[in-house]
Every structure is written in structure tokens, then in C-alpha cells.
Amino acid sequence: MARVTSDPDTARRLREGMARGVLSFPLTSFHDDGGLDPDGFRAHVAAQIATGPGAVFPACGTGEFFSLDEDEYRQVVTIAVEEAGGRVPVVAGTGYGWAQAVRFARIAEEAGADALLVLPHYLVAAPQDGLVAQLEQIAARTRLPLIAYQRGQVAFGLDAFRRITGIPGVIGLKDGHSDLDRLQRLTLAAPEDFLFFNGASTAEIQARAYATVGVPAYSSAVHAFAPEIADAFFGALRDGDRGHGTVEKLLRDFYVPLVELRDRVPGYAVSLVKAAARLRGRPVGPVRAPLTDPSGADLADLRLLLTTGLDLVGAAL
């Protein structure tokens, strides 16, 4: 059965973008003293958009949403909208409890965002009824379409999932649990136009597995520092690799070692990405506490790995 959303054009644009390229989650630029660097962010997000991602998601997990105040959030989303210029959808992050999420949602509306990614709520575990109510409360207070993000303490059972697909304005689900049995059940129960994408950390590692349950689209943290690698992998995967072995080479020699490096220290899923962007001269600055920048030894390993990955796709550091 076809599903009516509050903004079918946004859902259509996102679906088309997800088929065309990876989803970009830009880093938020900070000065060395920890202050927001709007000019650095503008340069970074403009470079990201110029590579042709399917959509851009500012102020989400990779963009350190959790460390931004409301004024900084407004600047980040506004810049992303200005730089996108309508060429790709802009999906801003929001989160915490629903009351605070609504405050961010209203800022995103005013800034011109196309939709919202609802990040997992703060701290507490919650029953399924509460997870549904969280989305109901946000959806009732914003005109922007919502994409739910299940990760950490948020995991929708089949009944709760059916209920959220019936909430006006909820158009999709980002999955970070990588429970393919559960995810297959959700995709089979979803309305035919409901959006799904793979939001696992270093999503490329599991991209083929997600595709087998009907979820080929994915977000790419690698795109934030090496769009050449991210786009080469996406294109090879989409086109069936045609005997070139690109997917296998990149998984074996770049993505798997990257995950092993990422897993050395909590928070490296963000701080390692930022460090890699700095290695390439991107104006993103350091991470904010409680995250920490990589050690000198880990930075050296990252440089070597990044050089290897770029060489595999015919690019240079």
C-alpha cells in the first residue's frame, strides 16, 4: 500500500539521492580553542557537496551534534543549506528528549533544512511505547519529515515499528544495530515507500550484507575525509564490481584496517575521521571534549592507511 507523507517531494529526493551516491555526514569545524569555525565548516561542507553525495546530514553524530549549543547549531545548519543550494537534500540532526529535540527542530526549520534525523535520546533506557511516543511528540511539533535512528538504547520491535510508520511525517529509518534478522522483518513490514539506510559505523564493511535484506543505501564517514575512496567503493558495489575486485581490495586493504584502528579508543569513530580530514588539509579542527584527538602513534598509522587507500583508487594524500 502506498504511503502518504507530509512532504513526498523530500522523500522522493532522498530516495533518488540514496540510489545515486553515499550519504554525507560532514564534520563540524572548530578552532584550536574549541570555538566554532563557521568559515572552516563552510569550506568543508562545500567540498563535500561538490563531490555529489545523495544528501548531506549536518550536525549529526559525525558532526558532534551532542557538543553544539543552539546558536552553533543554527549556524551549522544554515551554512549547510546555503552551500547545498537545493542541489541535494539537507537533513539536520536533532535529539535529546523530545522537548529539546523540538527546539533544535524549529531552528532547523528556520534555517531551511529539508528533514531531520532523530538521534537516539539521551541516557535512559525506554520501553517500546516510549520510543514511539518520542517520535510522536516531535512529529506533532515540526513540519519537517523525520528519519528515526535506531542505535544504542533505541531498537524498534516489529509492533513499535509499524506504529512509527503510521506517524505523519516519519519517512524513514537509519539502522545502526546491524541485526539483519530484525532489520529484514522491519523492511518486510514497511510501507513500500518507506526509506531505509545503513547507519552502522564504517557502513561499507556491512554494505553487501545490508543490501541482501533490501537496504543498499548507507552513510559514509569515509566520505568526510576521502570522498575518492567512498565514491569508488559505492560505484563498484552498485555496479556489481564487474570482475575488477575493487570492493574486495578496498575492504581488505583499507576499510577493515580502518575499523581495527577505530576500535582502539572509544570515540575514534569521530575523532579518527576528523584527524584524517586534517591530514588532507581540511579545515575541520580538533574534536570537542569528551572526545579526544588520536595519539601520535595512531595518527602515524592513520596516515599510512589513508595513503594506501587513496593509492588504491588512484588518488593522493
mmCIF file of C-alpha atoms in Angstrom:
data_model
loop_
_atom_site.group_PDB
_atom_site.id
_atom_site.type_symbol
_atom_site.label_atom_id
_atom_site.label_comp_id
_atom_site.label_asym_id
_atom_site.label_seq_id
_atom_site.Cartn_x
_atom_site.Cartn_y
_atom_site.Cartn_z
ATOM 1 C CA MET A 1 0.000 0.000 0.000
ATOM 2 C CA ALA A 2 1.396 3.418 -0.931
ATOM 3 C CA ARG A 3 2.029 5.758 1.955
ATOM 4 C CA VAL A 4 1.224 9.464 2.115
ATOM 5 C CA THR A 5 3.902 11.569 3.823
ATOM 6 C CA SER A 6 3.846 15.184 4.927
ATOM 7 C CA ASP A 7 6.401 16.039 2.249
ATOM 8 C CA PRO A 8 6.529 13.468 -0.543
ATOM 9 C CA ASP A 9 8.977 15.598 -2.526
ATOM 10 C CA THR A 10 11.604 15.352 0.235
ATOM 11 C CA ALA A 11 11.160 11.585 0.441
ATOM 12 C CA ARG A 12 11.457 11.330 -3.348
ATOM 13 C CA ARG A 13 14.609 13.455 -3.452
ATOM 14 C CA LEU A 14 16.168 11.409 -0.667
ATOM 15 C CA ARG A 15 15.331 8.134 -2.401
ATOM 16 C CA GLU A 16 16.831 9.350 -5.659
ATOM 17 C CA GLY A 17 19.916 10.634 -3.871
ATOM 18 C CA MET A 18 20.410 7.395 -1.940
ATOM 19 C CA ALA A 19 20.436 5.483 -5.231
ATOM 20 C CA ARG A 20 22.935 7.914 -6.749
ATOM 21 C CA GLY A 21 25.593 8.238 -4.048
ATOM 22 C CA VAL A 22 26.645 7.858 -0.448
ATOM 23 C CA LEU A 23 25.087 9.988 2.272
ATOM 24 C CA SER A 24 27.473 12.675 3.514
ATOM 25 C CA PHE A 25 27.814 13.436 7.227
ATOM 26 C CA PRO A 26 30.102 16.483 7.355
ATOM 27 C CA LEU A 27 32.347 17.258 10.290
ATOM 28 C CA THR A 28 31.755 20.388 12.342
ATOM 29 C CA SER A 29 34.787 22.684 12.232
ATOM 30 C CA PHE A 30 36.251 24.051 15.470
ATOM 31 C CA HIS A 31 39.148 26.383 16.168
ATOM 32 C CA ASP A 32 42.014 25.135 18.344
ATOM 33 C CA ASP A 33 40.428 26.871 21.357
ATOM 34 C CA GLY A 34 37.233 24.866 20.844
ATOM 35 C CA GLY A 35 35.142 27.670 19.357
ATOM 36 C CA LEU A 36 33.035 27.083 16.274
ATOM 37 C CA ASP A 37 34.792 27.846 12.968
ATOM 38 C CA PRO A 38 31.983 28.834 10.563
ATOM 39 C CA ASP A 39 34.347 29.616 7.688
ATOM 40 C CA GLY A 40 36.114 26.287 8.054
ATOM 41 C CA PHE A 41 32.788 24.466 8.123
ATOM 42 C CA ARG A 42 31.562 26.317 5.062
ATOM 43 C CA ALA A 43 34.666 25.288 3.121
ATOM 44 C CA HIS A 44 34.375 21.684 4.308
ATOM 45 C CA VAL A 45 30.680 21.247 3.554
ATOM 46 C CA ALA A 46 31.048 22.956 0.163
ATOM 47 C CA ALA A 47 33.774 20.471 -0.755
ATOM 48 C CA GLN A 48 31.586 17.597 0.426
ATOM 49 C CA ILE A 49 28.600 18.722 -1.631
ATOM 50 C CA ALA A 50 30.772 19.278 -4.709
ATOM 51 C CA THR A 51 31.509 15.537 -4.833
ATOM 52 C CA GLY A 52 27.819 14.770 -5.433
ATOM 53 C CA PRO A 53 26.579 12.853 -2.370
ATOM 54 C CA GLY A 54 22.993 11.651 -2.206
ATOM 55 C CA ALA A 55 22.216 14.028 0.667
ATOM 56 C CA VAL A 56 24.055 15.965 3.358
ATOM 57 C CA PHE A 57 23.429 15.461 7.080
ATOM 58 C CA PRO A 58 24.907 18.338 9.141
ATOM 59 C CA ALA A 59 25.054 18.358 12.941
ATOM 60 C CA CYS A 60 24.600 14.621 13.357
ATOM 61 C CA GLY A 61 26.825 12.119 15.169
ATOM 62 C CA THR A 62 29.900 12.641 12.996
ATOM 63 C CA GLY A 63 29.225 16.372 13.191
ATOM 64 C CA GLU A 64 29.319 16.311 17.018
ATOM 65 C CA PHE A 65 25.688 17.379 17.468
ATOM 66 C CA PHE A 66 25.999 16.481 21.137
ATOM 67 C CA SER A 67 28.591 19.237 21.672
ATOM 68 C CA LEU A 68 26.774 22.117 19.925
ATOM 69 C CA ASP A 69 24.738 24.825 21.590
ATOM 70 C CA GLU A 70 21.652 26.153 19.835
ATOM 71 C CA ASP A 71 23.345 29.167 18.250
ATOM 72 C CA GLU A 72 26.171 26.992 16.891
ATOM 73 C CA TYR A 73 23.619 24.506 15.594
ATOM 74 C CA ARG A 74 21.786 27.301 13.796
ATOM 75 C CA GLN A 75 24.993 28.438 12.113
ATOM 76 C CA VAL A 76 25.946 24.911 11.049
ATOM 77 C CA VAL A 77 22.551 24.067 9.544
ATOM 78 C CA THR A 78 22.222 27.465 7.879
ATOM 79 C CA ILE A 79 25.635 27.120 6.228
ATOM 80 C CA ALA A 80 24.838 23.606 5.025
ATOM 81 C CA VAL A 81 21.557 24.800 3.483
ATOM 82 C CA GLU A 82 23.259 27.750 1.818
ATOM 83 C CA GLU A 83 26.024 25.619 0.361
ATOM 84 C CA ALA A 84 23.636 22.888 -0.801
ATOM 85 C CA GLY A 85 21.600 25.496 -2.655
ATOM 86 C CA GLY A 86 18.838 22.979 -3.280
ATOM 87 C CA ARG A 87 21.160 20.621 -5.178
ATOM 88 C CA VAL A 88 20.912 17.890 -2.522
ATOM 89 C CA PRO A 89 18.575 17.430 0.454
ATOM 90 C CA VAL A 90 19.813 18.707 3.811
ATOM 91 C CA VAL A 91 18.849 16.526 6.781
ATOM 92 C CA ALA A 92 19.799 18.076 10.122
ATOM 93 C CA GLY A 93 20.330 16.113 13.308
ATOM 94 C CA THR A 94 18.150 16.570 16.364
ATOM 95 C CA GLY A 95 17.940 14.705 19.629
ATOM 96 C CA TYR A 96 17.952 14.502 23.449
ATOM 97 C CA GLY A 97 14.468 14.373 24.989
ATOM 98 C CA TRP A 98 11.597 15.404 22.769
ATOM 99 C CA ALA A 99 11.250 18.896 24.257
ATOM 100 C CA GLN A 100 14.872 19.741 23.452
ATOM 101 C CA ALA A 101 14.666 17.930 20.115
ATOM 102 C CA VAL A 102 11.768 20.191 19.155
ATOM 103 C CA ARG A 103 13.841 23.302 19.951
ATOM 104 C CA PHE A 104 16.521 22.103 17.531
ATOM 105 C CA ALA A 105 13.844 21.083 15.007
ATOM 106 C CA ARG A 106 12.423 24.596 14.957
ATOM 107 C CA ILE A 107 15.883 26.057 14.402
ATOM 108 C CA ALA A 108 16.414 23.622 11.515
ATOM 109 C CA GLU A 109 13.065 24.648 10.013
ATOM 110 C CA GLU A 110 14.005 28.314 10.182
ATOM 111 C CA ALA A 111 17.392 27.556 8.618
ATOM 112 C CA GLY A 112 15.745 25.828 5.645
ATOM 113 C CA ALA A 113 16.575 22.162 6.291
ATOM 114 C CA ASP A 114 14.602 19.595 4.316
ATOM 115 C CA ALA A 115 14.246 16.934 7.023
ATOM 116 C CA LEU A 116 15.503 15.801 10.434
ATOM 117 C CA LEU A 117 17.429 12.754 11.626
ATOM 118 C CA VAL A 118 16.209 11.952 15.138
ATOM 119 C CA LEU A 119 19.266 10.757 17.040
ATOM 120 C CA PRO A 120 18.875 8.321 19.956
ATOM 121 C CA HIS A 121 17.546 10.040 23.067
ATOM 122 C CA TYR A 122 19.823 10.869 25.968
ATOM 123 C CA LEU A 123 20.963 8.411 28.660
ATOM 124 C CA VAL A 124 17.929 6.415 29.790
ATOM 125 C CA ALA A 125 16.599 3.103 28.508
ATOM 126 C CA ALA A 126 12.964 3.262 27.454
ATOM 127 C CA PRO A 127 10.133 0.846 26.650
ATOM 128 C CA GLN A 128 8.777 0.491 23.130
ATOM 129 C CA ASP A 129 5.766 2.693 23.893
ATOM 130 C CA GLY A 130 8.143 5.449 24.954
ATOM 131 C CA LEU A 131 10.213 5.175 21.783
ATOM 132 C CA VAL A 132 7.056 5.597 19.730
ATOM 133 C CA ALA A 133 5.847 8.500 21.898
ATOM 134 C CA GLN A 134 9.191 10.288 21.470
ATOM 135 C CA LEU A 135 8.686 10.399 17.700
ATOM 136 C CA GLU A 136 5.014 11.284 18.039
ATOM 137 C CA GLN A 137 5.841 14.287 20.197
ATOM 138 C CA ILE A 138 8.497 15.585 17.809
ATOM 139 C CA ALA A 139 6.435 14.954 14.669
ATOM 140 C CA ALA A 140 3.465 16.827 16.132
ATOM 141 C CA ARG A 141 5.616 19.928 16.603
ATOM 142 C CA THR A 142 7.535 20.231 13.341
ATOM 143 C CA ARG A 143 6.604 20.423 9.688
ATOM 144 C CA LEU A 144 9.851 18.698 8.697
ATOM 145 C CA PRO A 145 9.854 14.989 7.794
ATOM 146 C CA LEU A 146 11.618 12.748 10.317
ATOM 147 C CA ILE A 147 14.037 9.859 9.897
ATOM 148 C CA ALA A 148 14.305 7.750 13.045
ATOM 149 C CA TYR A 149 17.731 6.446 14.059
ATOM 150 C CA GLN A 150 17.866 3.156 15.903
ATOM 151 C CA ARG A 151 21.152 2.644 17.677
ATOM 152 C CA GLY A 152 22.333 2.197 21.245
ATOM 153 C CA GLN A 153 19.310 2.184 23.545
ATOM 154 C CA VAL A 154 16.872 2.678 20.650
ATOM 155 C CA ALA A 155 15.779 -0.517 18.887
ATOM 156 C CA PHE A 156 12.281 -0.827 17.455
ATOM 157 C CA GLY A 157 10.399 -4.089 17.726
ATOM 158 C CA LEU A 158 8.026 -5.035 14.939
ATOM 159 C CA ASP A 159 4.887 -3.655 16.600
ATOM 160 C CA ALA A 160 6.542 -0.356 17.542
ATOM 161 C CA PHE A 161 7.994 -0.062 14.052
ATOM 162 C CA ARG A 162 4.580 -0.488 12.466
ATOM 163 C CA ARG A 163 3.304 2.271 14.735
ATOM 164 C CA ILE A 164 6.061 4.730 13.822
ATOM 165 C CA THR A 165 5.477 4.190 10.103
ATOM 166 C CA GLY A 166 1.949 5.425 10.752
ATOM 167 C CA ILE A 167 3.087 8.682 12.347
ATOM 168 C CA PRO A 168 2.516 11.500 9.834
ATOM 169 C CA GLY A 169 5.894 12.854 8.792
ATOM 170 C CA VAL A 170 8.044 9.847 9.735
ATOM 171 C CA ILE A 171 9.521 8.843 6.388
ATOM 172 C CA GLY A 172 12.450 6.564 7.167
ATOM 173 C CA LEU A 173 14.741 4.627 9.457
ATOM 174 C CA LYS A 174 18.510 4.691 9.827
ATOM 175 C CA ASP A 175 19.780 1.445 11.335
ATOM 176 C CA GLY A 176 22.940 1.224 13.411
ATOM 177 C CA HIS A 177 22.393 -2.123 15.122
ATOM 178 C CA SER A 178 23.323 -4.403 12.216
ATOM 179 C CA ASP A 179 20.840 -7.022 13.398
ATOM 180 C CA LEU A 180 19.924 -8.229 9.931
ATOM 181 C CA ASP A 181 17.291 -10.681 11.148
ATOM 182 C CA ARG A 182 15.402 -7.865 12.873
ATOM 183 C CA LEU A 183 16.005 -5.463 10.012
ATOM 184 C CA GLN A 184 14.653 -7.926 7.433
ATOM 185 C CA ARG A 185 11.446 -8.220 9.446
ATOM 186 C CA LEU A 186 11.127 -4.434 9.515
ATOM 187 C CA THR A 187 11.708 -3.989 5.793
ATOM 188 C CA LEU A 188 9.081 -6.622 5.023
ATOM 189 C CA ALA A 189 6.571 -4.873 7.303
ATOM 190 C CA ALA A 190 7.258 -1.358 5.983
ATOM 191 C CA PRO A 191 5.074 0.622 3.578
ATOM 192 C CA GLU A 192 6.515 0.400 0.096
ATOM 193 C CA ASP A 193 7.829 3.972 0.029
ATOM 194 C CA PHE A 194 9.420 3.967 3.491
ATOM 195 C CA LEU A 195 13.137 4.825 3.422
ATOM 196 C CA PHE A 196 15.854 2.688 4.994
ATOM 197 C CA PHE A 197 19.584 3.167 5.165
ATOM 198 C CA ASN A 198 22.566 1.521 6.751
ATOM 199 C CA GLY A 199 23.989 3.671 9.527
ATOM 200 C CA ALA A 200 26.476 1.240 11.047
ATOM 201 C CA SER A 201 29.886 2.619 11.965
ATOM 202 C CA THR A 202 32.079 2.344 8.868
ATOM 203 C CA ALA A 203 28.990 1.206 6.992
ATOM 204 C CA GLU A 204 30.934 -0.057 3.978
ATOM 205 C CA ILE A 205 32.065 -3.111 5.974
ATOM 206 C CA GLN A 206 28.465 -4.347 6.079
ATOM 207 C CA ALA A 207 27.117 -2.735 2.918
ATOM 208 C CA ARG A 208 26.809 -6.004 0.992
ATOM 209 C CA ALA A 209 25.047 -7.708 3.878
ATOM 210 C CA TYR A 210 22.577 -4.837 4.299
ATOM 211 C CA ALA A 211 21.823 -4.914 0.583
ATOM 212 C CA THR A 212 20.709 -8.546 0.843
ATOM 213 C CA VAL A 213 17.832 -7.501 3.141
ATOM 214 C CA GLY A 214 16.805 -4.651 0.870
ATOM 215 C CA VAL A 215 18.855 -1.800 2.352
ATOM 216 C CA PRO A 216 21.535 -0.817 -0.178
ATOM 217 C CA ALA A 217 21.817 2.850 0.837
ATOM 218 C CA TYR A 218 24.314 3.852 3.507
ATOM 219 C CA SER A 219 26.038 6.740 5.242
ATOM 220 C CA SER A 220 29.799 7.029 4.834
ATOM 221 C CA ALA A 221 32.113 8.549 7.433
ATOM 222 C CA VAL A 222 34.981 7.955 4.991
ATOM 223 C CA HIS A 223 33.327 10.401 2.606
ATOM 224 C CA ALA A 224 34.105 13.163 5.136
ATOM 225 C CA PHE A 225 37.844 12.806 4.518
ATOM 226 C CA ALA A 226 38.300 10.687 1.389
ATOM 227 C CA PRO A 227 35.351 11.015 -0.988
ATOM 228 C CA GLU A 228 37.531 9.452 -3.691
ATOM 229 C CA ILE A 229 37.623 6.188 -1.716
ATOM 230 C CA ALA A 230 33.984 6.355 -0.640
ATOM 231 C CA ASP A 231 32.742 7.040 -4.161
ATOM 232 C CA ALA A 232 34.938 4.345 -5.729
ATOM 233 C CA PHE A 233 33.595 1.782 -3.275
ATOM 234 C CA PHE A 234 29.973 2.877 -3.762
ATOM 235 C CA GLY A 235 30.265 2.806 -7.542
ATOM 236 C CA ALA A 236 31.904 -0.619 -7.598
ATOM 237 C CA LEU A 237 29.304 -2.038 -5.226
ATOM 238 C CA ARG A 238 26.394 -0.541 -7.147
ATOM 239 C CA ASP A 239 27.692 -1.781 -10.498
ATOM 240 C CA GLY A 240 28.480 -5.298 -9.294
ATOM 241 C CA ASP A 241 32.266 -4.689 -9.452
ATOM 242 C CA ARG A 242 32.354 -6.328 -12.922
ATOM 243 C CA GLY A 243 35.272 -8.565 -12.092
ATOM 244 C CA HIS A 244 37.636 -5.765 -11.074
ATOM 245 C CA GLY A 245 37.843 -6.749 -7.406
ATOM 246 C CA THR A 246 37.614 -3.127 -6.240
ATOM 247 C CA VAL A 247 35.222 -3.916 -3.400
ATOM 248 C CA GLU A 248 37.400 -6.743 -2.082
ATOM 249 C CA LYS A 249 40.625 -4.726 -2.359
ATOM 250 C CA LEU A 250 39.197 -1.726 -0.542
ATOM 251 C CA LEU A 251 37.624 -3.860 2.175
ATOM 252 C CA ARG A 252 40.761 -5.889 2.769
ATOM 253 C CA ASP A 253 43.402 -3.179 2.488
ATOM 254 C CA PHE A 254 41.568 -0.091 3.718
ATOM 255 C CA TYR A 255 38.189 -0.497 5.406
ATOM 256 C CA VAL A 256 38.952 -3.471 7.661
ATOM 257 C CA PRO A 257 42.262 -1.961 8.879
ATOM 258 C CA LEU A 258 40.419 1.339 9.420
ATOM 259 C CA VAL A 259 37.870 -0.383 11.658
ATOM 260 C CA GLU A 260 40.655 -2.064 13.617
ATOM 261 C CA LEU A 261 42.285 1.326 14.148
ATOM 262 C CA ARG A 262 38.953 2.919 15.023
ATOM 263 C CA ASP A 263 38.280 0.307 17.681
ATOM 264 C CA ARG A 264 41.457 1.076 19.629
ATOM 265 C CA VAL A 265 39.940 4.005 21.547
ATOM 266 C CA PRO A 266 36.340 4.977 22.394
ATOM 267 C CA GLY A 267 35.272 7.956 20.315
ATOM 268 C CA TYR A 268 37.631 7.273 17.427
ATOM 269 C CA ALA A 269 34.574 6.801 15.200
ATOM 270 C CA VAL A 270 34.516 10.607 15.136
ATOM 271 C CA SER A 271 37.968 11.800 16.181
ATOM 272 C CA LEU A 272 39.792 9.498 13.742
ATOM 273 C CA VAL A 273 37.624 10.807 10.909
ATOM 274 C CA LYS A 274 38.446 14.378 11.887
ATOM 275 C CA ALA A 275 42.146 13.569 12.124
ATOM 276 C CA ALA A 276 42.088 12.031 8.640
ATOM 277 C CA ALA A 277 40.406 15.158 7.287
ATOM 278 C CA ARG A 278 43.109 17.316 8.869
ATOM 279 C CA LEU A 279 45.786 15.122 7.280
ATOM 280 C CA ARG A 280 44.289 16.107 3.937
ATOM 281 C CA GLY A 281 44.309 19.803 4.793
ATOM 282 C CA ARG A 282 40.589 20.086 5.508
ATOM 283 C CA PRO A 283 39.741 22.983 7.873
ATOM 284 C CA VAL A 284 37.858 20.925 10.475
ATOM 285 C CA GLY A 285 39.987 21.476 13.581
ATOM 286 C CA PRO A 286 40.010 19.280 16.692
ATOM 287 C CA VAL A 287 37.205 17.375 18.378
ATOM 288 C CA ARG A 288 35.493 18.733 21.467
ATOM 289 C CA ALA A 289 35.593 17.007 24.831
ATOM 290 C CA PRO A 290 34.638 14.403 25.899
ATOM 291 C CA LEU A 291 36.203 13.132 22.651
ATOM 292 C CA THR A 292 39.982 13.255 22.289
ATOM 293 C CA ASP A 293 42.198 13.546 19.247
ATOM 294 C CA PRO A 294 44.263 10.474 18.236
ATOM 295 C CA SER A 295 47.679 9.793 19.725
ATOM 296 C CA GLY A 296 50.819 10.394 17.697
ATOM 297 C CA ALA A 297 51.276 6.670 17.094
ATOM 298 C CA ASP A 298 47.689 6.212 15.948
ATOM 299 C CA LEU A 299 47.981 9.285 13.740
ATOM 300 C CA ALA A 300 51.036 7.783 12.035
ATOM 301 C CA ASP A 301 49.139 4.540 11.409
ATOM 302 C CA LEU A 302 46.211 6.545 10.072
ATOM 303 C CA ARG A 303 48.415 8.447 7.631
ATOM 304 C CA LEU A 304 49.871 5.207 6.263
ATOM 305 C CA LEU A 305 46.435 3.633 5.922
ATOM 306 C CA LEU A 306 44.972 6.704 4.250
ATOM 307 C CA THR A 307 47.855 6.795 1.778
ATOM 308 C CA THR A 308 47.219 3.139 0.958
ATOM 309 C CA GLY A 309 43.503 3.680 0.442
ATOM 310 C CA LEU A 310 43.980 6.691 -1.789
ATOM 311 C CA ASP A 311 46.583 4.851 -3.836
ATOM 312 C CA LEU A 312 44.101 2.034 -4.440
ATOM 313 C CA VAL A 313 41.734 4.469 -6.160
ATOM 314 C CA GLY A 314 44.403 6.466 -7.951
ATOM 315 C CA ALA A 315 44.369 9.490 -5.643
ATOM 316 C CA ALA A 316 46.997 11.117 -3.427
ATOM 317 C CA LEU A 317 47.152 12.431 0.109
#
